């Protein structure tokens, strides 16, 4: 009896469909997003850019094994869901995992799992809906500076580019010296209470700066006050959102505000009026000037160039020699009224014919430069200028003094030009070069001295 009942049950139409417990209803899938299993009804908030972990739990409720299990989820970028390459045993479980970065906005999608049952030649499948909400806090700040009247007017534009409302957005400048309340945001001191997604607010500030180039650095801070979840399902508090901006500007100098400092005045030459005599004119590097003739006091001399000093010697008068010196406009030697003025350069003017015979004549006394001395050479005698002469008293005495000075100078130069280690023959050669009239004598001495020595040696041998 029991055997007949078993045969009847096997031939019933519905017995073949449930044989082994395999079919579309045998596979079930459950999805969790960051540890939340009810993401379809309450999608968790995830910060944009943070990691999202989706886990797909597959259960085989049938008695037949399922091969080639795969999961496709449109909510995963690129559909990157990884499943183990193994069969799903009867009444067993298998887990697939997807990891990716969160995108902004609501991301809900329906995932589908599929597998093959080769023994029954059927396809087993299951579906599940899941997702998350990507929280994007997009705070931006730009600025523009206009300059006028020595002031800089800065306009800050703060905008919400995210998908959440921003709260208590504060605008300030870290480079400009702005006091409390200097930034005006729609009638509020540097603060925007609420900034909806896609909205923007302008804030302005005016600052007085000195002429030159300056930089403004704006800073905006705020928060969306939305807590999120991390990959493990732990809560994450809302961060402080920050945005920065920067702009350079130049404050021009006011017209006529910058004065040009005057340089130090150059030194001018000073001169005195000449009364009767002429004072010495200072020359560059100590050029000689002509002193006035002794007599009435002369006027102040013309100032010489920087570093120069004029020196002049007064001519002797009435048998006595007078000397006068002038430097940089110092008073010259006394002069006789009516005497001729000396011409710069050492050439005096001629005495008029009706001048009294007691008035001496001014004569130049040029001092030649000392030539460079080299060993074994005799410096050439300096050329003497021939001044214009006019017959008068004191000419002969002045010429004698000039000749004595020239002879003393030549003797001193010759003495200085003689080297310390010069021998007898060297002195003879030098003397021969110095004076042409001693050439013959030098040659005779050079010939006779060896002959005399040879004769003395020969005579001593004969004796």
Short mmCIF file of C-alpha atoms in Angstrom, two decimals:
data_model
loop_
_atom_site.label_atom_id
_atom_site.label_comp_id
_atom_site.label_asym_id
_atom_site.label_seq_id
_atom_site.Cartn_x
_atom_site.Cartn_y
_atom_site.Cartn_z
CA UNK A 1 0.00 0.00 0.00
CA UNK A 2 2.74 2.46 0.90
CA UNK A 3 4.63 1.65 -2.29
CA UNK A 4 1.63 2.51 -4.42
CA UNK A 5 1.21 5.90 -2.77
CA UNK A 6 4.85 6.77 -3.52
CA UNK A 7 4.37 6.00 -7.22
CA UNK A 8 1.24 8.17 -7.35
CA UNK A 9 3.05 11.13 -5.80
CA UNK A 10 5.92 10.89 -8.29
CA UNK A 11 3.58 11.05 -11.30
CA UNK A 12 1.70 14.12 -10.07
CA UNK A 13 2.21 17.16 -12.33
CA UNK A 14 3.71 19.37 -9.63
CA UNK A 15 6.17 16.83 -8.27
CA UNK A 16 8.75 17.42 -11.11
CA UNK A 17 9.02 21.24 -10.41
CA UNK A 18 10.06 20.84 -6.79
CA UNK A 19 12.29 17.90 -7.22
CA UNK A 20 15.58 18.73 -5.44
CA UNK A 21 14.30 22.23 -4.44
CA UNK A 22 15.89 24.06 -7.41
CA UNK A 23 14.44 26.93 -9.48
CA UNK A 24 13.99 30.73 -9.48
CA UNK A 25 12.85 30.77 -5.87
CA UNK A 26 15.81 28.76 -4.60
CA UNK A 27 18.37 31.73 -4.72
CA UNK A 28 18.08 34.70 -2.38
CA UNK A 29 20.29 37.88 -2.14
CA UNK A 30 20.72 40.47 0.65
CA UNK A 31 22.79 43.70 0.18
CA UNK A 32 24.39 45.87 2.89
CA UNK A 33 25.91 49.33 2.28
CA UNK A 34 28.55 50.32 4.85
CA UNK A 35 26.95 47.89 7.27
CA UNK A 36 23.40 49.11 6.66
CA UNK A 37 20.99 46.39 5.46
CA UNK A 38 18.02 48.75 4.98
CA UNK A 39 19.74 51.01 2.47
CA UNK A 40 16.80 50.70 0.07
CA UNK A 41 14.45 52.41 2.54
CA UNK A 42 17.04 54.59 4.35
CA UNK A 43 20.11 55.07 2.23
CA UNK A 44 23.10 56.03 4.41
CA UNK A 45 24.91 59.35 3.94
CA UNK A 46 28.45 58.98 2.67
CA UNK A 47 30.88 61.88 2.13
CA UNK A 48 31.74 62.30 -1.55
CA UNK A 49 35.11 60.72 -2.22
CA UNK A 50 34.92 58.40 0.78
CA UNK A 51 34.99 54.63 0.29
CA UNK A 52 31.73 52.71 -0.04
CA UNK A 53 31.59 48.96 0.67
CA UNK A 54 28.70 46.89 -0.65
CA UNK A 55 28.34 43.25 0.43
CA UNK A 56 26.06 40.84 -1.43
CA UNK A 57 25.05 37.75 0.58
CA UNK A 58 23.75 34.90 -1.65
CA UNK A 59 21.83 31.95 -0.14
CA UNK A 60 21.00 28.69 -2.00
CA UNK A 61 17.72 27.37 -0.63
CA UNK A 62 17.62 24.44 -3.07
CA UNK A 63 19.19 21.00 -2.96
CA UNK A 64 21.06 21.40 -6.27
CA UNK A 65 24.43 23.13 -6.59
CA UNK A 66 24.64 26.51 -8.41
CA UNK A 67 27.63 27.23 -10.63
CA UNK A 68 29.06 30.50 -12.09
CA UNK A 69 27.48 32.89 -9.64
CA UNK A 70 27.78 36.57 -10.78
CA UNK A 71 26.31 39.90 -9.58
CA UNK A 72 25.54 42.98 -11.67
CA UNK A 73 24.81 46.27 -9.83
CA UNK A 74 24.21 49.56 -11.76
CA UNK A 75 24.95 51.48 -8.55
CA UNK A 76 28.60 50.40 -8.67
CA UNK A 77 30.91 52.43 -11.00
CA UNK A 78 31.85 50.10 -13.83
CA UNK A 79 29.91 47.20 -12.24
CA UNK A 80 33.01 46.03 -10.38
CA UNK A 81 31.45 43.35 -8.12
CA UNK A 82 33.81 40.52 -7.25
CA UNK A 83 32.45 37.03 -6.50
CA UNK A 84 34.50 33.94 -5.58
CA UNK A 85 35.07 31.44 -8.38
CA UNK A 86 33.41 28.53 -6.68
CA UNK A 87 30.07 26.78 -6.79
CA UNK A 88 27.29 27.65 -4.42
CA UNK A 89 26.54 24.47 -2.56
CA UNK A 90 23.02 23.33 -1.80
CA UNK A 91 21.62 25.09 1.24
CA UNK A 92 24.88 27.10 1.33
CA UNK A 93 25.92 30.80 1.32
CA UNK A 94 28.32 32.90 -0.74
CA UNK A 95 29.40 36.60 -0.44
CA UNK A 96 30.35 39.03 -3.20
CA UNK A 97 31.96 42.45 -2.43
CA UNK A 98 32.20 45.81 -4.24
CA UNK A 99 34.45 48.72 -3.09
CA UNK A 100 34.41 52.15 -4.76
CA UNK A 101 34.42 55.92 -4.08
CA UNK A 102 31.17 57.69 -3.30
CA UNK A 103 29.66 59.97 -5.91
CA UNK A 104 27.44 62.98 -5.15
CA UNK A 105 23.67 62.61 -4.97
CA UNK A 106 21.25 59.76 -4.29
CA UNK A 107 22.62 56.51 -5.68
CA UNK A 108 19.88 53.78 -5.53
CA UNK A 109 20.00 50.79 -7.88
CA UNK A 110 18.70 47.21 -8.20
CA UNK A 111 21.36 44.49 -8.25
CA UNK A 112 20.79 41.08 -9.93
CA UNK A 113 22.53 37.77 -9.10
CA UNK A 114 22.54 34.78 -11.44
CA UNK A 115 23.80 31.19 -11.45
CA UNK A 116 23.52 27.99 -13.49
CA UNK A 117 22.18 24.53 -12.38
CA UNK A 118 23.68 22.16 -15.00
CA UNK A 119 22.00 19.03 -13.61
CA UNK A 120 18.56 20.47 -14.26
CA UNK A 121 19.54 22.84 -17.10
CA UNK A 122 17.94 25.78 -15.35
CA UNK A 123 19.05 29.39 -14.49
CA UNK A 124 18.74 30.51 -10.89
CA UNK A 125 18.55 34.29 -10.13
CA UNK A 126 17.76 36.86 -7.41
CA UNK A 127 17.43 40.68 -7.10
CA UNK A 128 17.87 43.30 -4.34
CA UNK A 129 17.69 47.11 -4.19
CA UNK A 130 20.31 49.20 -2.31
CA UNK A 131 22.14 52.51 -2.40
CA UNK A 132 23.51 55.55 -0.57
CA UNK A 133 23.42 59.36 -0.61
CA UNK A 134 26.66 61.10 -1.57
CA UNK A 135 27.10 64.28 0.49
CA UNK A 136 29.06 66.97 -1.37
CA UNK A 137 30.14 70.08 0.49
CA UNK A 138 31.24 72.44 -2.27
CA UNK A 139 32.24 75.83 -0.82
CA UNK A 140 34.00 78.21 -3.24
CA UNK A 141 35.34 81.77 -2.90
CA UNK A 142 36.42 84.32 -5.50
CA UNK A 143 37.39 87.98 -5.15
CA UNK A 144 37.86 91.16 -7.17
CA UNK A 145 39.71 94.35 -6.16
CA UNK A 146 39.09 97.89 -7.43
CA UNK A 147 41.44 100.77 -6.53
CA UNK A 148 40.66 104.47 -6.30
CA UNK A 149 41.66 107.43 -4.16
CA UNK A 150 44.28 105.50 -2.24
CA UNK A 151 41.70 102.90 -1.17
CA UNK A 152 41.10 99.29 -2.19
CA UNK A 153 37.55 97.95 -2.40
CA UNK A 154 37.52 94.14 -2.26
CA UNK A 155 34.45 92.13 -3.32
CA UNK A 156 34.33 88.52 -2.12
CA UNK A 157 31.85 86.11 -3.76
CA UNK A 158 31.12 82.98 -1.74
CA UNK A 159 29.08 80.21 -3.40
CA UNK A 160 27.70 76.77 -2.52
CA UNK A 161 28.55 74.27 -5.25
CA UNK A 162 27.51 71.25 -3.20
CA UNK A 163 24.19 69.46 -2.63
CA UNK A 164 23.63 70.36 0.99
CA UNK A 165 22.71 73.60 2.74
CA UNK A 166 25.71 75.36 4.27
CA UNK A 167 25.41 76.96 7.67
CA UNK A 168 27.23 79.93 9.27
CA UNK A 169 29.55 80.72 6.37
CA UNK A 170 32.18 83.21 7.55
CA UNK A 171 34.28 85.43 5.22
CA UNK A 172 37.54 87.15 6.27
CA UNK A 173 40.90 88.25 4.88
CA UNK A 174 44.16 86.94 6.31
CA UNK A 175 46.43 89.41 4.45
CA UNK A 176 44.69 92.78 4.74
CA UNK A 177 44.42 94.52 8.13
CA UNK A 178 40.62 94.41 8.39
CA UNK A 179 39.06 95.13 11.75
CA UNK A 180 36.03 93.38 13.27
CA UNK A 181 32.94 93.93 11.15
CA UNK A 182 34.91 95.35 8.22
CA UNK A 183 33.51 92.70 5.85
CA UNK A 184 29.87 93.33 4.98
CA UNK A 185 27.83 90.30 3.78
CA UNK A 186 24.39 91.62 2.95
CA UNK A 187 24.10 93.69 6.11
CA UNK A 188 25.77 91.10 8.35
CA UNK A 189 29.33 91.40 9.66
CA UNK A 190 31.21 88.82 7.62
CA UNK A 191 28.72 85.94 8.14
CA UNK A 192 26.16 84.24 5.89
CA UNK A 193 23.69 82.29 8.10
CA UNK A 194 22.35 79.92 5.38
CA UNK A 195 23.67 79.28 1.90
CA UNK A 196 21.50 76.86 -0.13
CA UNK A 197 22.96 74.64 -2.88
CA UNK A 198 23.74 76.65 -5.99
CA UNK A 199 23.37 80.02 -4.24
CA UNK A 200 26.04 82.74 -3.87
CA UNK A 201 26.47 85.87 -1.72
CA UNK A 202 28.71 88.91 -2.16
CA UNK A 203 30.68 90.41 0.70
CA UNK A 204 32.56 93.72 0.47
CA UNK A 205 35.37 95.41 2.41
CA UNK A 206 37.25 98.70 1.97
CA UNK A 207 40.78 99.24 3.22
CA UNK A 208 43.20 102.18 3.11
CA UNK A 209 46.71 101.18 2.06
CA UNK A 210 49.90 103.15 1.25
CA UNK A 211 51.14 103.40 -2.35
CA UNK A 212 52.64 100.16 -3.61
CA UNK A 213 51.69 96.58 -4.44
CA UNK A 214 49.61 94.63 -1.94
CA UNK A 215 47.88 91.23 -1.79
CA UNK A 216 44.48 90.20 -0.57
CA UNK A 217 43.89 86.64 0.69
CA UNK A 218 40.26 85.75 1.29
CA UNK A 219 39.15 82.86 3.52
CA UNK A 220 35.65 81.37 3.75
CA UNK A 221 34.62 78.67 6.24
CA UNK A 222 31.35 76.87 6.84
CA UNK A 223 29.69 73.46 7.39
CA UNK A 224 26.78 71.44 6.00
CA UNK A 225 26.25 69.82 9.43
CA UNK A 226 25.55 66.40 7.89
CA UNK A 227 27.10 63.36 9.68
CA UNK A 228 28.11 60.46 7.47
CA UNK A 229 29.26 56.85 7.72
CA UNK A 230 32.66 55.38 6.99
CA UNK A 231 33.31 52.07 5.21
CA UNK A 232 32.82 50.12 8.40
CA UNK A 233 29.55 51.80 9.30
CA UNK A 234 30.94 54.12 12.02
CA UNK A 235 29.51 57.68 12.17
CA UNK A 236 31.71 60.54 10.95
CA UNK A 237 30.97 64.14 12.07
CA UNK A 238 30.56 66.87 9.50
CA UNK A 239 33.88 68.55 8.63
CA UNK A 240 34.57 72.27 8.36
CA UNK A 241 34.55 73.32 4.75
CA UNK A 242 37.21 75.81 3.65
CA UNK A 243 37.70 77.92 0.52
CA UNK A 244 40.47 80.42 -0.28
CA UNK A 245 41.08 83.17 -2.82
CA UNK A 246 43.87 85.60 -3.62
CA UNK A 247 44.34 88.81 -5.62
CA UNK A 248 47.16 91.36 -6.02
CA UNK A 249 46.55 95.08 -6.48
CA UNK A 250 48.61 98.26 -6.69
CA UNK A 251 47.89 101.60 -5.02
CA UNK A 252 49.34 104.40 -7.21
CA UNK A 253 51.20 107.30 -5.66
CA UNK A 254 49.16 110.52 -5.44
CA UNK A 255 50.07 113.16 -8.04
CA UNK A 256 52.77 115.48 -6.70
CA UNK A 257 52.94 113.54 -3.44
CA UNK A 258 56.52 112.41 -3.83
CA UNK A 259 59.04 115.28 -3.82
CA UNK A 260 62.42 115.03 -5.38
CA UNK A 261 65.21 115.87 -2.97
CA UNK A 262 67.60 118.51 -4.16
CA UNK A 263 71.25 117.60 -4.50
CA UNK A 264 74.01 119.38 -2.73
CA UNK A 265 75.02 122.66 -4.36
CA UNK A 266 78.25 122.72 -6.29
CA UNK A 267 81.05 124.86 -5.03
CA UNK A 268 81.62 128.07 -7.01
CA UNK A 269 84.78 130.03 -7.58
CA UNK A 270 85.27 133.15 -5.52
CA UNK A 271 87.23 136.15 -6.68
CA UNK A 272 88.20 139.54 -5.41
CA UNK A 273 88.59 142.83 -7.20
CA UNK A 274 92.07 143.70 -8.32
CA UNK A 275 93.38 147.02 -7.13
CA UNK A 276 96.72 147.91 -8.72
CA UNK A 277 98.45 144.48 -8.39
CA UNK A 278 97.30 141.06 -9.64
CA UNK A 279 96.99 138.09 -7.28
CA UNK A 280 98.17 134.62 -8.26
CA UNK A 281 95.66 132.40 -10.08
CA UNK A 282 95.43 128.90 -8.59
CA UNK A 283 96.01 126.15 -11.12
CA UNK A 284 95.12 122.48 -11.07
CA UNK A 285 97.79 120.44 -9.36
CA UNK A 286 99.60 123.48 -7.97
CA UNK A 287 100.18 125.59 -11.09
CA UNK A 288 102.20 128.69 -10.47
CA UNK A 289 100.66 132.14 -10.45
CA UNK A 290 102.18 135.59 -10.83
CA UNK A 291 102.41 137.73 -7.78
CA UNK A 292 101.87 141.46 -7.76
CA UNK A 293 104.72 143.88 -7.68
CA UNK A 294 105.60 145.03 -4.16
CA UNK A 295 103.80 148.18 -3.36
CA UNK A 296 100.21 148.82 -2.49
CA UNK A 297 98.28 145.81 -1.13
CA UNK A 298 96.73 143.73 -3.91
CA UNK A 299 93.14 142.42 -4.14
CA UNK A 300 91.96 138.92 -3.45
CA UNK A 301 93.00 136.33 -6.02
CA UNK A 302 90.69 134.11 -8.04
CA UNK A 303 89.95 130.76 -6.42
CA UNK A 304 91.84 127.87 -7.95
CA UNK A 305 90.53 124.45 -8.84
CA UNK A 306 90.03 121.79 -6.17
CA UNK A 307 93.34 120.67 -4.76
CA UNK A 308 95.34 123.38 -6.55
CA UNK A 309 97.32 126.21 -4.97
CA UNK A 310 98.83 129.15 -6.75
CA UNK A 311 102.33 130.26 -5.83
CA UNK A 312 104.09 133.28 -7.14
CA UNK A 313 107.29 135.09 -6.39
CA UNK A 314 107.31 138.83 -6.31
CA UNK A 315 109.98 140.67 -8.21
CA UNK A 316 112.61 142.51 -6.32
CA UNK A 317 112.15 146.27 -6.12
CA UNK A 318 114.67 149.05 -5.31
CA UNK A 319 117.49 146.57 -4.77
CA UNK A 320 115.49 144.31 -2.46
CA UNK A 321 113.76 141.05 -3.48
CA UNK A 322 110.19 140.50 -2.25
CA UNK A 323 108.25 137.28 -2.39
CA UNK A 324 104.47 136.79 -2.26
CA UNK A 325 102.34 133.69 -2.25
CA UNK A 326 98.64 133.27 -3.07
CA UNK A 327 96.54 130.12 -2.61
CA UNK A 328 92.84 129.61 -3.48
CA UNK A 329 92.02 133.29 -3.58
CA UNK A 330 94.41 134.46 -0.81
CA UNK A 331 95.51 138.07 -1.04
CA UNK A 332 98.42 138.59 -3.40
CA UNK A 333 101.66 140.48 -2.81
CA UNK A 334 101.43 144.25 -2.60
CA UNK A 335 101.46 146.02 -5.89
CA UNK A 336 102.08 149.56 -7.06
CA UNK A 337 99.02 151.37 -8.39
CA UNK A 338 99.05 151.63 -12.13
CA UNK A 339 101.29 148.57 -12.64
CA UNK A 340 100.37 146.31 -15.59
CA UNK A 341 98.29 143.26 -14.84
CA UNK A 342 99.94 139.88 -15.28
CA UNK A 343 98.50 137.55 -17.90
CA UNK A 344 97.72 134.00 -16.68
CA UNK A 345 100.38 131.61 -17.88
CA UNK A 346 103.40 133.54 -16.67
CA UNK A 347 103.76 136.23 -19.44
CA UNK A 348 103.53 139.77 -18.06
CA UNK A 349 102.37 142.70 -20.07
CA UNK A 350 104.87 145.30 -21.24
CA UNK A 351 105.52 148.30 -19.09
CA UNK A 352 104.19 151.47 -20.65
CA UNK A 353 106.82 153.94 -21.84
CA UNK A 354 105.78 156.63 -19.38
CA UNK A 355 106.18 154.35 -16.34
CA UNK A 356 108.63 155.60 -13.69
CA UNK A 357 112.05 153.93 -13.77
CA UNK A 358 111.72 152.82 -10.14
CA UNK A 359 108.90 150.35 -11.01
CA UNK A 360 110.41 146.85 -11.40
CA UNK A 361 109.12 144.45 -13.95
CA UNK A 362 107.43 141.14 -13.14
CA UNK A 363 109.25 138.14 -14.54
CA UNK A 364 107.93 134.57 -14.65
CA UNK A 365 109.73 131.87 -12.72
CA UNK A 366 108.48 128.62 -14.19
CA UNK A 367 109.44 125.48 -12.30
CA UNK A 368 109.97 122.52 -14.70
CA UNK A 369 108.79 119.09 -13.60
CA UNK A 370 111.41 116.72 -12.24
CA UNK A 371 112.02 113.93 -14.80
CA UNK A 372 111.95 110.28 -13.79
CA UNK A 373 115.39 109.00 -12.78
CA UNK A 374 116.68 105.73 -14.16
CA UNK A 375 119.95 104.03 -13.33
CA UNK A 376 122.79 104.89 -15.69
CA UNK A 377 121.03 107.77 -17.41
CA UNK A 378 121.30 111.52 -17.03
CA UNK A 379 118.03 113.44 -17.17
CA UNK A 380 117.81 116.14 -19.76
CA UNK A 381 117.93 119.69 -18.56
CA UNK A 382 114.49 121.29 -18.57
CA UNK A 383 113.85 123.84 -21.23
CA UNK A 384 113.62 127.36 -19.93
CA UNK A 385 111.07 129.74 -21.29
CA UNK A 386 112.35 133.03 -22.59
CA UNK A 387 110.16 135.74 -21.15
CA UNK A 388 109.71 139.03 -22.75
CA UNK A 389 112.18 141.52 -21.30
CA UNK A 390 111.94 145.21 -21.00
CA UNK A 391 114.98 147.27 -20.02
CA UNK A 392 114.74 148.38 -16.44
CA UNK A 393 116.22 148.22 -12.97
CA UNK A 394 116.89 144.79 -11.47
CA UNK A 395 117.04 142.76 -14.73
CA UNK A 396 120.68 141.81 -14.35
CA UNK A 397 120.32 140.78 -10.75
CA UNK A 398 117.24 138.68 -11.55
CA UNK A 399 119.06 136.96 -14.45
CA UNK A 400 122.02 136.13 -12.23
CA UNK A 401 119.72 134.62 -9.62
CA UNK A 402 117.97 132.57 -12.33
CA UNK A 403 121.31 131.26 -13.65
CA UNK A 404 122.45 130.29 -10.16
CA UNK A 405 119.21 128.44 -9.55
CA UNK A 406 119.53 126.58 -12.85
CA UNK A 407 123.13 125.54 -12.10
CA UNK A 408 122.21 124.30 -8.63
CA UNK A 409 119.29 122.35 -10.03
CA UNK A 410 121.45 120.66 -12.70
CA UNK A 411 124.11 119.72 -10.15
CA UNK A 412 121.46 118.25 -7.85
CA UNK A 413 119.91 116.23 -10.68
CA UNK A 414 123.29 114.86 -11.73
CA UNK A 415 124.13 113.88 -8.18
CA UNK A 416 120.80 112.05 -7.84
CA UNK A 417 121.27 110.21 -11.16
CA UNK A 418 124.61 108.55 -10.15
CA UNK A 419 124.08 104.94 -9.02
CA UNK A 420 125.74 103.78 -5.82
CA UNK A 421 127.46 100.72 -7.37
CA UNK A 422 128.88 102.51 -10.44
CA UNK A 423 132.60 101.74 -11.14
CA UNK A 424 135.36 103.75 -12.62
CA UNK A 425 134.69 102.74 -16.21
CA UNK A 426 131.00 103.36 -15.74
CA UNK A 427 131.69 106.89 -14.53
CA UNK A 428 133.89 107.49 -17.57
CA UNK A 429 131.18 106.29 -19.93
CA UNK A 430 128.58 108.40 -18.14
CA UNK A 431 130.77 111.48 -18.27
CA UNK A 432 131.37 110.83 -21.96
CA UNK A 433 127.61 110.69 -22.60
CA UNK A 434 126.92 113.78 -20.51
CA UNK A 435 129.35 116.13 -22.24
CA UNK A 436 130.31 115.79 -25.85
CA UNK A 437 133.53 117.77 -25.38
CA UNK A 438 134.91 115.01 -23.07
CA UNK A 439 134.57 112.28 -25.72
CA UNK A 440 138.15 112.49 -26.97
CA UNK A 441 139.57 112.57 -23.46
CA UNK A 442 137.59 109.51 -22.48
CA UNK A 443 138.81 107.56 -25.49
CA UNK A 444 142.44 108.52 -24.79
CA UNK A 445 142.12 107.45 -21.20
CA UNK A 446 140.64 104.12 -22.21
CA UNK A 447 143.60 103.54 -24.56
CA UNK A 448 146.43 104.95 -22.44
CA UNK A 449 145.59 103.26 -19.15
CA UNK A 450 146.04 99.67 -20.47
CA UNK A 451 149.22 100.78 -22.28
CA UNK A 452 150.63 102.30 -19.09
CA UNK A 453 149.81 99.14 -17.15
CA UNK A 454 151.45 96.98 -19.79
CA UNK A 455 154.57 99.21 -19.83
CA UNK A 456 154.87 99.03 -16.07
CA UNK A 457 154.65 95.24 -16.13
CA UNK A 458 157.22 95.03 -18.91
CA UNK A 459 159.63 97.35 -17.11
CA UNK A 460 159.39 95.33 -13.92
CA UNK A 461 160.26 92.15 -15.80
CA UNK A 462 163.28 93.79 -17.53
CA UNK A 463 164.70 94.87 -14.19
#
